[in-house]
Amino acid sequence: DASHALQVFYVKDGIQRKPFEDDLEYLARVWKIHPYQVNSIIDQICSSKYARITSAEFRPEETDEETEREEIPEEIRTARHGRPPLALWTQFAWHKYPISFACLSGSEQGMIFLCGGMIMAEYCSLHRGALLVLDLGTNFDDSLLSEYSTRLQNSDFRFQTILVSPSDRPKVDWTGWTIARLSAGRLDQTTIVDDQSAEDATERPK
């Protein structure tokens, strides 16, 4: 059974937050892991092979004393075992200082989602086959998507990757990837992109 030989990690951008959900709980839901496991991923996320993140840490959520805050439901406080709501503060290479997760751009939040998926798939691939499926929506521009199409082919990574895109991205460097187009839920066309075909695609008139 292939399901026992291959572990699939599915990471989707744009998942809506639940009421009272803090950053730690939200990321746990995005990555489909237990909240206790999130810190382990954040501890590794600053490695240069995942992204240009220079620091990342959880801090207690800041509250405005003048703003009345809704009472956190009892079941949520019980699940947190007394800890306060936590916010993720991250500094990318182009930031001058750490910024809270809520204030990051959509692409920056997407990079955090993606990096978490890469870390989980990489760890799993040490022991068994791993497949990372990334559904990043439209938050990644062509330049950023090209950067990760290259990063994900790093020889250090033993897992396989499927990048899902809602539209053609002809300006992205897909060298080394196989492009599969779906039409009405069926496989319509498959193309293996090598150096020459990538060059031809770049020169093809619009």
PDB file of N, CA and C in Angstrom, residues 3 9 13 25 32 34 44 56 62 69-70 78 108 162 165 170 173 175 181 184 191:
ATOM      1  N   SER A   3       0.205   4.286   0.625  1.00  0.00           N
ATOM      2  CA  SER A   3      -0.052   5.210   1.725  1.00  0.00           C
ATOM      3  C   SER A   3       0.829   4.928   2.933  1.00  0.00           C
ATOM      4  N   PHE A   9       2.443  15.648   3.080  1.00  0.00           N
ATOM      5  CA  PHE A   9       2.255  16.872   3.855  1.00  0.00           C
ATOM      6  C   PHE A   9       1.608  17.908   2.936  1.00  0.00           C
ATOM      7  N   ASP A  13      -2.215  27.863   1.728  1.00  0.00           N
ATOM      8  CA  ASP A  13      -2.214  29.264   2.150  1.00  0.00           C
ATOM      9  C   ASP A  13      -3.656  29.766   2.242  1.00  0.00           C
ATOM     10  N   GLU A  25      -1.555  28.311  17.765  1.00  0.00           N
ATOM     11  CA  GLU A  25      -2.657  27.394  17.443  1.00  0.00           C
ATOM     12  C   GLU A  25      -2.995  27.441  15.951  1.00  0.00           C
ATOM     13  N   LYS A  32      -1.144  21.027  10.439  1.00  0.00           N
ATOM     14  CA  LYS A  32      -1.809  19.779  10.854  1.00  0.00           C
ATOM     15  C   LYS A  32      -0.952  18.997  11.854  1.00  0.00           C
ATOM     16  N   HIS A  34       0.319  18.936  16.345  1.00  0.00           N
ATOM     17  CA  HIS A  34      -0.072  19.339  17.694  1.00  0.00           C
ATOM     18  C   HIS A  34       0.608  20.665  18.028  1.00  0.00           C
ATOM     19  N   GLN A  44      13.824  25.853  13.949  1.00  0.00           N
ATOM     20  CA  GLN A  44      14.638  25.497  12.772  1.00  0.00           C
ATOM     21  C   GLN A  44      14.425  26.424  11.578  1.00  0.00           C
ATOM     22  N   ALA A  56      12.989  34.342  14.750  1.00  0.00           N
ATOM     23  CA  ALA A  56      11.579  33.972  14.896  1.00  0.00           C
ATOM     24  C   ALA A  56      11.372  33.459  16.311  1.00  0.00           C
ATOM     25  N   GLU A  62       0.465  41.142  22.850  1.00  0.00           N
ATOM     26  CA  GLU A  62       0.364  42.467  23.454  1.00  0.00           C
ATOM     27  C   GLU A  62      -1.092  42.909  23.424  1.00  0.00           C
ATOM     28  N   ARG A  69     -11.226  43.536  25.899  1.00  0.00           N
ATOM     29  CA  ARG A  69     -11.010  42.272  25.204  1.00  0.00           C
ATOM     30  C   ARG A  69     -12.085  41.268  25.614  1.00  0.00           C
ATOM     31  N   GLU A  70     -12.560  40.519  24.618  1.00  0.00           N
ATOM     32  CA  GLU A  70     -13.567  39.502  24.896  1.00  0.00           C
ATOM     33  C   GLU A  70     -12.979  38.417  25.788  1.00  0.00           C
ATOM     34  N   THR A  78      -8.370  26.109  28.983  1.00  0.00           N
ATOM     35  CA  THR A  78      -8.000  24.802  29.517  1.00  0.00           C
ATOM     36  C   THR A  78      -6.983  24.112  28.608  1.00  0.00           C
ATOM     37  N   GLU A 108       4.944  36.926   2.950  1.00  0.00           N
ATOM     38  CA  GLU A 108       5.803  36.597   4.089  1.00  0.00           C
ATOM     39  C   GLU A 108       5.151  35.530   4.969  1.00  0.00           C
ATOM     40  N   ILE A 162       5.032  18.813  -4.872  1.00  0.00           N
ATOM     41  CA  ILE A 162       4.051  19.244  -5.872  1.00  0.00           C
ATOM     42  C   ILE A 162       3.650  20.674  -5.528  1.00  0.00           C
ATOM     43  N   SER A 165      -0.747  25.581  -8.580  1.00  0.00           N
ATOM     44  CA  SER A 165      -0.963  26.970  -8.983  1.00  0.00           C
ATOM     45  C   SER A 165      -2.319  27.081  -9.670  1.00  0.00           C
ATOM     46  N   PRO A 170       4.137  31.402 -16.572  1.00  0.00           N
ATOM     47  CA  PRO A 170       5.189  31.221 -17.585  1.00  0.00           C
ATOM     48  C   PRO A 170       6.492  31.946 -17.275  1.00  0.00           C
ATOM     49  N   ASP A 173      10.809  30.269 -13.260  1.00  0.00           N
ATOM     50  CA  ASP A 173      11.841  29.334 -13.721  1.00  0.00           C
ATOM     51  C   ASP A 173      11.481  27.927 -13.241  1.00  0.00           C
ATOM     52  N   THR A 175      12.776  25.142 -14.480  1.00  0.00           N
ATOM     53  CA  THR A 175      13.805  24.187 -14.887  1.00  0.00           C
ATOM     54  C   THR A 175      13.926  23.048 -13.868  1.00  0.00           C
ATOM     55  N   ARG A 181      -0.773  19.870 -16.357  1.00  0.00           N
ATOM     56  CA  ARG A 181      -1.944  20.748 -16.444  1.00  0.00           C
ATOM     57  C   ARG A 181      -3.211  19.904 -16.335  1.00  0.00           C
ATOM     58  N   ALA A 184     -10.677  20.139 -16.328  1.00  0.00           N
ATOM     59  CA  ALA A 184     -11.907  19.511 -15.834  1.00  0.00           C
ATOM     60  C   ALA A 184     -11.607  18.328 -14.928  1.00  0.00           C
ATOM     61  N   THR A 191       4.620  18.189 -19.069  1.00  0.00           N
ATOM     62  CA  THR A 191       5.833  18.678 -19.708  1.00  0.00           C
ATOM     63  C   THR A 191       6.991  18.604 -18.741  1.00  0.00           C
TER      64      THR A 191
END
